[in-house]
Amino acid sequence: MSKHDDDYEYEVLLALESDSDEEQEEIALTDEQVAAIKAITDLGFRQVGQFGDQIRFADRREGVARVPRREVDVEINNLSAISSGLAEYSDHEEFKGIVSRDGATAEFLIGHTSVLVPAGRIFERFHWEYPEPECGHSFDPWFIKTPTREYSTGFHLRSPNGDACVEISGISPVAEFLNQEVGYFRAADYTEYTLKVILNAPRSPDANAAMVQQIANGLLFEMDAKHGLTLSLVLRKRPVRSLFLQAPKEQQSINFPSTRVPREVSALFSFAAEAGENPPFAFLSYYQVLEYYMPVVSRRDALKRIRREIRDFSFDVSSDTSVLRVLNTVERAKGVSEEDALKILVRDCVREDKLAEFFNSSGAVEHFSRKGPIQGVPAINLKSTSESVQVQTAKRVYALRNRIVHAKDDPKYVETPQLLPRSVEANMLGPDVLLARFLALETIIDTQD
């Protein structure tokens, strides 16, 4: 296969073109193609029509339909591959891509951080040298021709012990069929590249899934570390945005700023909003705001306790017992842990009625319950008689902070493993991010001079 590629950015920005729905000469289908269409429709997809050499399908019928409904165009030459592939593969649950029924073969879409240049164009800039595979798998890389050079892109690699293969190559027909987005357009010569893992010595489905994920992660890591090519698997579900922009009113009231916010706090608070597509980062930024104020609030609490001891009517400066009570208060303040400091902050800075109002808001009750999507962190029970809502809140926020921060091979973290970026749980962190934001705002308000 070959293609020309003279100017990546120019083509990306200017050469995107959609297929026209104008009437085209209908091409007669073979018996095999007709049978393939029937096999596809038997799986729940609807044939919408034929446009030249392409058949248009709508997504699965009502009851198992995706939202919004997708329509996808299929070249008639790919019908057989798609019909057979649909019987062998299904959507990958976590990432965009497909996986075989036994989990031994998977194909993942890959993305890049650039918003202007798609991952395929970035990948095509690299010419890969690799040993000729001896595994027997069919591999046909693209041949790229530019004004200055000609080269092939893509690769197929076999593990040293021969138990697995990994490649990056053009998307397969069945993966494209199942993963095209609504309004999906691309330049006529644009190639979508996918990362494929094939296990040559399959194990149990769970073991296969773990091995496939490990190989995919390892390849992407080494491409980044060794070649500076930062690619990633594409999440099937986009992160639930933790911050929602509200439509402005027709007229906004604004006054000269009266809130005194340190530069560090302002920078962290604004970065949290910028990190909306990465909920763990957003949460940690708001948590760092709380960390900034922990010493201030803890010191304020300690001074209050010391003054209470001194003002006690039984306090006697000549009594060792009285002085020791003050000294013990100081020592306890010096030895306070981070979790206890957070409890003090939430207790002293956050209004209890406002906190209860937050947890009673739409969607919050279910999210913060024991059946919520975030595991390994305490639930919030407003009816609890054993712990105040402030203590419950501080314990949850601190536990979540630990799940995001800690990546240690330590037995004490086995039951609550690290909460990883681009994971299903990370995508569901929105309400917890809003909670951290609410606590940060309450703390800033309470610590104003």
Coordinates of C-alpha atoms in Angstrom, one line a residue:
M1 CA 0.0 0.0 0.0
S2 CA 1.3 3.5 -0.7
K3 CA 0.2 7.1 -0.3
H4 CA 1.4 10.6 -0.7
D5 CA 1.9 13.0 2.2
D6 CA 3.3 16.4 1.3
D7 CA 2.1 18.6 4.1
Y8 CA 0.6 17.1 7.3
E9 CA -0.9 20.1 8.9
Y10 CA -2.2 21.6 5.7
E11 CA -4.0 18.4 4.8
V12 CA -5.5 18.0 8.3
L13 CA -6.9 21.5 8.3
L14 CA -8.0 21.9 4.7
A15 CA -8.4 18.5 3.1
L16 CA -11.1 17.0 5.4
E17 CA -14.0 16.1 3.2
S18 CA -17.1 14.1 3.8
D19 CA -18.6 11.6 1.4
S20 CA -21.4 13.1 -0.6
D21 CA -24.9 11.5 -0.3
E22 CA -25.7 12.5 -3.9
E23 CA -26.9 9.8 -6.1
Q24 CA -24.2 7.5 -7.3
E25 CA -24.3 4.6 -9.7
E26 CA -25.3 1.5 -7.7
I27 CA -22.9 -1.4 -8.1
A28 CA -24.3 -4.9 -8.3
L29 CA -23.5 -7.1 -5.3
T30 CA -22.2 -10.6 -5.4
D31 CA -24.0 -13.4 -3.6
E32 CA -21.2 -13.4 -1.0
Q33 CA -21.7 -9.7 -0.3
V34 CA -25.5 -10.1 0.0
A35 CA -24.9 -12.9 2.5
A36 CA -22.5 -10.7 4.4
I37 CA -25.1 -7.9 4.6
K38 CA -27.7 -10.4 5.9
A39 CA -25.2 -11.6 8.6
I40 CA -24.6 -8.0 9.7
T41 CA -28.3 -7.1 9.9
D42 CA -29.0 -10.4 11.7
L43 CA -26.8 -9.0 14.5
G44 CA -29.1 -6.0 14.9
F45 CA -27.6 -3.4 12.5
R46 CA -29.9 -1.9 9.9
Q47 CA -29.1 -1.4 6.2
V48 CA -30.0 2.2 5.4
G49 CA -29.0 2.3 1.7
Q50 CA -26.3 1.8 -0.9
F51 CA -24.3 4.7 -2.3
G52 CA -22.0 3.6 -5.1
D53 CA -19.6 1.0 -3.7
Q54 CA -20.6 1.7 -0.1
I55 CA -23.4 0.3 2.0
R56 CA -24.7 2.4 4.8
F57 CA -25.7 0.8 8.1
A58 CA -27.4 2.3 11.2
D59 CA -26.4 1.2 14.6
R60 CA -28.2 -1.6 16.5
R61 CA -32.0 -1.6 16.8
E62 CA -34.0 0.0 19.5
G63 CA -33.4 -1.6 22.9
V64 CA -29.6 -2.1 22.5
A65 CA -29.0 1.1 20.5
R66 CA -26.1 3.4 21.2
V67 CA -26.9 7.0 22.0
P68 CA -26.8 9.0 19.7
R69 CA -27.6 6.6 16.9
R70 CA -24.6 6.0 14.5
E71 CA -24.5 5.5 10.8
V72 CA -21.5 4.0 9.2
D73 CA -20.5 3.5 5.5
V74 CA -18.9 0.2 4.5
E75 CA -17.0 -0.5 1.3
I76 CA -18.6 -3.5 -0.3
N77 CA -15.2 -5.2 -0.5
N78 CA -15.1 -5.1 3.3
L79 CA -18.5 -6.6 3.9
S80 CA -17.3 -10.2 4.4
A81 CA -14.5 -9.2 6.8
I82 CA -16.9 -7.2 8.9
S83 CA -19.6 -9.9 9.0
S84 CA -17.1 -12.6 10.1
G85 CA -15.4 -10.1 12.5
L86 CA -18.6 -9.2 14.3
A87 CA -19.0 -12.9 15.2
E88 CA -15.5 -13.1 16.6
Y89 CA -15.0 -9.6 18.2
S90 CA -16.9 -7.3 20.5
D91 CA -16.3 -3.8 21.8
H92 CA -13.6 -3.4 24.4
E93 CA -15.3 -2.3 27.7
E94 CA -12.7 0.3 28.8
F95 CA -11.0 1.6 25.6
K96 CA -12.2 2.3 22.1
G97 CA -11.4 -0.8 20.1
I98 CA -12.3 -4.5 19.8
V99 CA -11.4 -7.7 21.6
S100 CA -11.8 -11.3 20.7
R101 CA -14.2 -13.5 22.7
D102 CA -11.4 -15.2 24.5
G103 CA -9.5 -11.9 25.1
A104 CA -6.4 -13.2 23.3
T105 CA -6.5 -10.6 20.5
A106 CA -7.3 -7.0 20.8
E107 CA -7.2 -3.9 18.6
F108 CA -7.1 -0.4 20.2
L109 CA -7.6 3.0 18.7
I110 CA -4.7 5.4 19.6
G111 CA -4.8 9.1 20.3
H112 CA -2.4 12.0 20.6
T113 CA -2.5 15.1 22.7
S114 CA -2.4 17.4 19.7
V115 CA -5.8 18.9 18.9
L116 CA -4.8 20.0 15.4
V117 CA -2.9 17.0 14.1
P118 CA -4.6 13.6 14.4
A119 CA -2.6 10.6 15.7
G120 CA -2.3 9.0 12.3
R121 CA -0.5 12.0 10.8
I122 CA 1.9 12.1 13.8
F123 CA 2.6 8.3 13.6
E124 CA 3.3 8.5 9.8
R125 CA 6.2 10.9 10.4
F126 CA 8.2 8.0 11.8
H127 CA 10.0 5.3 9.8
W128 CA 10.4 2.2 12.0
E129 CA 13.2 -0.3 11.7
Y130 CA 12.4 -3.8 13.1
P131 CA 13.3 -7.4 12.5
E132 CA 11.4 -9.3 9.9
P133 CA 8.6 -11.1 11.8
E134 CA 8.7 -14.9 11.7
C135 CA 5.3 -15.5 13.3
G136 CA 3.4 -16.1 10.1
H137 CA 1.0 -13.2 10.7
S138 CA 0.1 -11.2 7.6
F139 CA 1.4 -7.6 7.8
D140 CA 1.3 -5.0 5.0
P141 CA 2.7 -1.6 6.1
W142 CA 1.8 1.7 4.4
F143 CA 4.3 3.1 2.0
I144 CA 4.7 6.9 2.4
K145 CA 6.0 9.2 -0.3
T146 CA 6.9 12.8 0.4
P147 CA 8.9 15.4 -1.7
T148 CA 12.0 14.5 0.3
R149 CA 11.8 10.8 1.1
E150 CA 10.1 7.5 0.6
Y151 CA 9.6 5.1 3.5
S152 CA 7.2 2.6 5.1
T153 CA 5.4 3.1 8.4
G154 CA 3.9 0.8 10.9
F155 CA 5.5 -2.3 12.4
H156 CA 4.9 -5.9 13.6
L157 CA 6.9 -7.2 16.5
R158 CA 7.2 -10.7 18.0
S159 CA 8.1 -11.2 21.6
P160 CA 11.5 -13.0 22.3
N161 CA 9.8 -16.2 23.5
G162 CA 7.2 -16.0 20.7
D163 CA 4.2 -16.0 22.9
A164 CA 2.8 -12.7 21.7
C165 CA 2.9 -10.2 18.8
V166 CA 2.2 -6.5 18.7
E167 CA 1.8 -4.1 15.8
I168 CA 0.6 -0.7 14.8
S169 CA -1.1 -0.6 11.4
G170 CA -4.2 0.6 9.6
I171 CA -7.5 0.0 11.3
S172 CA -9.3 -3.2 10.5
P173 CA -12.7 -3.1 8.8
V174 CA -14.5 -4.5 11.9
A175 CA -12.8 -2.1 14.3
E176 CA -13.7 0.8 12.0
F177 CA -17.3 -0.4 11.7
L178 CA -17.8 -0.6 15.5
N179 CA -15.9 2.6 16.4
Q180 CA -16.7 5.3 13.9
E181 CA -18.1 8.3 15.6
V182 CA -21.2 10.4 14.8
G183 CA -20.2 12.9 12.1
Y184 CA -17.0 11.0 11.5
F185 CA -15.1 12.6 8.5
R186 CA -11.5 12.3 7.4
A187 CA -9.3 13.2 4.4
A188 CA -9.5 10.7 1.5
D189 CA -5.9 9.6 2.1
Y190 CA -6.0 9.6 5.9
T191 CA -5.2 6.3 7.6
E192 CA -6.4 5.6 11.1
Y193 CA -3.8 3.5 12.9
T194 CA -4.6 1.1 15.7
L195 CA -2.5 -0.9 18.1
K196 CA -3.0 -4.6 17.8
V197 CA -2.0 -7.4 20.3
I198 CA -2.1 -11.0 19.4
L199 CA -1.3 -13.7 22.0
N200 CA 0.2 -16.8 20.4
A201 CA -0.1 -18.8 23.7
P202 CA -3.6 -17.9 25.1
R203 CA -4.5 -18.5 28.7
S204 CA -7.7 -17.9 30.6
P205 CA -9.8 -14.9 29.5
D206 CA -8.8 -12.9 32.5
A207 CA -5.1 -13.7 32.1
N208 CA -5.3 -12.9 28.4
A209 CA -6.9 -9.5 29.1
A210 CA -4.1 -8.7 31.7
M211 CA -1.4 -9.7 29.3
V212 CA -2.8 -7.8 26.3
Q213 CA -3.1 -4.7 28.5
Q214 CA 0.4 -5.1 29.8
I215 CA 1.9 -5.4 26.3
A216 CA -0.1 -2.4 25.0
N217 CA 1.0 -0.2 27.9
G218 CA 4.6 -1.3 27.6
L219 CA 4.8 -0.5 23.9
L220 CA 3.3 3.0 24.3
F221 CA 5.6 3.7 27.3
E222 CA 8.7 2.8 25.3
M223 CA 7.6 4.7 22.3
D224 CA 7.3 7.8 24.5
A225 CA 10.5 7.2 26.5
K226 CA 12.7 6.2 23.6
H227 CA 11.3 8.1 20.7
G228 CA 9.3 11.0 22.2
L229 CA 6.2 9.8 20.5
T230 CA 3.4 10.3 23.0
L231 CA 0.4 8.1 22.1
S232 CA -2.3 6.7 24.3
L233 CA -5.2 4.4 24.2
V234 CA -8.5 6.2 23.7
L235 CA -11.1 5.9 26.5
R236 CA -14.5 4.5 25.4
K237 CA -16.2 7.0 27.7
R238 CA -14.9 10.5 28.0
P239 CA -14.3 11.8 31.5
V240 CA -17.3 13.2 33.2
R241 CA -16.4 16.9 33.4
S242 CA -16.1 18.0 37.0
L243 CA -16.8 21.6 36.1
F244 CA -19.8 22.8 34.0
L245 CA -19.8 26.2 32.5
Q246 CA -23.1 27.9 33.2
A247 CA -24.7 30.1 30.6
P248 CA -24.1 33.7 31.7
K249 CA -27.1 35.8 32.6
E250 CA -27.9 38.8 30.5
Q251 CA -26.4 41.1 33.1
Q252 CA -23.6 40.3 35.5
S253 CA -22.8 42.2 38.7
I254 CA -19.1 42.5 39.4
N255 CA -17.2 44.4 42.1
F256 CA -13.7 45.3 42.9
P257 CA -12.1 42.1 44.3
S258 CA -12.2 41.9 48.0
T259 CA -10.9 38.3 48.4
R260 CA -7.2 38.0 49.3
V261 CA -5.9 34.9 47.6
P262 CA -2.2 33.9 47.7
R263 CA -0.6 33.5 44.3
E264 CA -0.1 29.8 45.0
V265 CA -3.7 29.2 45.8
S266 CA -4.9 31.1 42.7
A267 CA -2.6 29.1 40.4
L268 CA -3.7 25.8 41.8
F269 CA -7.4 26.7 41.7
S270 CA -7.3 27.8 38.1
F271 CA -5.2 24.8 37.0
A272 CA -7.8 22.5 38.5
A273 CA -10.4 23.9 36.0
E274 CA -7.9 23.5 33.1
A275 CA -7.4 19.9 34.1
G276 CA -11.1 19.1 33.7
E277 CA -10.3 16.3 31.1
N278 CA -8.0 14.7 33.8
P279 CA -10.2 14.4 36.9
P280 CA -7.5 13.0 39.2
F281 CA -5.3 16.0 38.4
A282 CA -8.2 18.4 39.0
F283 CA -8.9 16.7 42.4
L284 CA -5.3 16.9 43.5
S285 CA -5.1 20.6 42.5
Y286 CA -8.0 21.4 44.8
Y287 CA -6.5 19.2 47.5
Q288 CA -3.3 21.2 47.3
V289 CA -5.3 24.3 48.0
L290 CA -6.5 22.6 51.2
E291 CA -2.9 21.5 52.0
Y292 CA -1.8 25.1 51.7
Y293 CA -4.3 26.2 54.4
M294 CA -3.8 23.1 56.7
P295 CA -0.9 24.7 58.7
V296 CA -2.8 28.0 59.1
V297 CA -6.0 26.3 60.3
S298 CA -4.1 23.8 62.6
R299 CA -2.1 26.7 64.1
R300 CA -5.3 28.7 64.6
D301 CA -6.9 25.6 66.3
A302 CA -3.9 25.1 68.5
L303 CA -3.9 28.8 69.7
K304 CA -7.6 28.5 70.5
R305 CA -7.0 25.4 72.6
I306 CA -4.0 27.0 74.4
R307 CA -6.0 30.2 75.1
R308 CA -8.8 28.1 76.5
E309 CA -6.5 26.4 78.9
I310 CA -4.9 29.6 80.0
R311 CA -8.3 31.3 80.5
D312 CA -9.7 28.3 82.5
F313 CA -10.6 29.6 86.0
S314 CA -8.6 26.7 87.5
F315 CA -5.4 27.7 85.7
D316 CA -2.6 28.5 88.0
V317 CA 0.7 29.6 86.6
S318 CA 2.5 28.2 89.7
S319 CA 0.9 24.8 89.3
D320 CA 2.9 22.2 87.3
T321 CA -0.4 20.4 86.4
S322 CA -1.8 23.6 84.9
V323 CA 1.3 24.3 82.9
L324 CA 1.6 20.7 81.7
R325 CA -2.0 20.9 80.3
V326 CA -0.9 23.8 78.2
L327 CA 2.3 21.9 77.2
N328 CA 0.3 18.8 76.2
T329 CA -1.9 20.9 74.1
V330 CA 1.1 22.3 72.3
E331 CA 2.6 18.9 71.8
R332 CA -0.6 17.5 70.3
A333 CA -0.8 20.4 67.9
K334 CA 2.8 19.7 66.8
G335 CA 2.2 16.0 66.2
V336 CA -1.1 16.2 64.2
S337 CA -1.2 14.0 61.1
E338 CA -2.2 15.2 57.7
E339 CA -5.6 13.4 58.0
D340 CA -6.3 15.0 61.4
A341 CA -5.2 18.4 60.0
L342 CA -7.8 17.9 57.2
K343 CA -10.5 17.0 59.8
I344 CA -9.7 20.1 61.7
L345 CA -9.9 22.2 58.5
V346 CA -13.2 20.8 57.4
R347 CA -14.6 21.1 60.9
D348 CA -13.6 24.7 61.4
C349 CA -13.8 26.1 57.9
V350 CA -16.7 24.4 56.2
R351 CA -20.3 25.3 57.2
E352 CA -22.2 22.1 58.1
D353 CA -25.5 23.2 56.5
K354 CA -23.7 24.0 53.3
L355 CA -22.0 20.7 53.3
A356 CA -25.2 18.8 53.9
E357 CA -26.8 20.9 51.1
F358 CA -23.9 19.8 48.8
F359 CA -24.4 16.1 49.5
N360 CA -28.2 16.4 49.0
S361 CA -27.8 17.9 45.5
S362 CA -28.8 16.2 42.3
G363 CA -26.8 13.0 41.7
A364 CA -24.6 13.4 44.8
V365 CA -26.6 11.1 47.1
E366 CA -26.0 8.1 44.8
H367 CA -22.4 8.9 44.0
F368 CA -21.3 9.3 47.6
S369 CA -23.3 6.2 48.9
R370 CA -21.8 2.8 49.5
K371 CA -23.0 1.8 46.0
G372 CA -21.2 4.7 44.3
P373 CA -18.7 4.2 41.5
I374 CA -15.5 5.1 43.5
Q375 CA -14.3 2.1 45.5
G376 CA -11.9 2.0 48.5
V377 CA -13.1 5.3 50.0
P378 CA -15.6 6.0 52.8
A379 CA -19.2 6.7 51.9
I380 CA -21.1 9.7 53.2
N381 CA -24.1 9.0 55.4
L382 CA -25.8 12.2 56.5
K383 CA -27.9 10.2 59.1
S384 CA -24.9 8.7 60.8
T385 CA -24.8 9.2 64.6
S386 CA -21.3 7.9 65.1
E387 CA -19.4 10.5 62.9
S388 CA -20.2 14.0 61.9
V389 CA -20.6 14.8 58.2
Q390 CA -17.4 16.9 58.5
V391 CA -15.3 13.9 59.7
Q392 CA -16.8 11.6 57.1
T393 CA -16.0 14.2 54.4
A394 CA -12.4 14.6 55.5
K395 CA -11.8 10.8 55.7
R396 CA -13.2 10.4 52.2
V397 CA -11.2 13.2 50.7
Y398 CA -8.0 12.0 52.3
A399 CA -8.6 8.3 51.3
L400 CA -9.2 9.4 47.7
R401 CA -6.1 11.5 47.7
N402 CA -4.1 8.5 48.8
R403 CA -5.6 6.3 46.1
I404 CA -4.5 8.9 43.5
V405 CA -1.0 9.6 44.9
H406 CA 0.2 6.2 46.2
A407 CA 1.7 3.8 43.6
K408 CA 3.7 1.7 46.1
D409 CA 4.2 -2.1 46.1
D410 CA 3.0 -2.1 49.6
P411 CA 0.6 -4.7 51.2
K412 CA -1.4 -2.0 52.9
Y413 CA -2.5 -0.6 49.6
V414 CA -3.6 -4.0 48.1
E415 CA -7.2 -3.6 49.1
T416 CA -7.4 -0.1 47.7
P417 CA -5.1 0.0 44.6
Q418 CA -4.1 3.3 43.0
L419 CA -6.7 5.2 41.1
L420 CA -5.1 5.5 37.7
P421 CA -5.6 8.2 35.1
R422 CA -7.7 7.2 32.1
S423 CA -9.5 4.5 34.1
V424 CA -13.2 3.9 34.5
E425 CA -13.1 5.2 38.1
A426 CA -11.1 8.3 37.1
N427 CA -13.9 9.2 34.6
M428 CA -16.5 9.1 37.4
L429 CA -14.6 11.4 39.7
G430 CA -16.6 14.5 38.8
P431 CA -18.7 14.8 42.0
D432 CA -15.6 14.2 44.1
V433 CA -13.7 17.0 42.2
L434 CA -16.7 19.3 42.9
L435 CA -16.5 18.4 46.6
A436 CA -12.8 19.2 46.8
R437 CA -13.6 22.5 45.0
F438 CA -16.4 23.3 47.4
L439 CA -14.1 22.6 50.4
A440 CA -11.4 24.8 48.9
L441 CA -13.8 27.7 48.4
E442 CA -15.2 27.4 52.0
T443 CA -11.6 27.3 53.4
I444 CA -10.6 30.4 51.4
I445 CA -13.7 32.3 52.6
D446 CA -13.1 31.3 56.3
T447 CA -9.4 32.2 56.3
Q448 CA -9.9 35.8 55.1
D449 CA -8.6 38.4 57.5

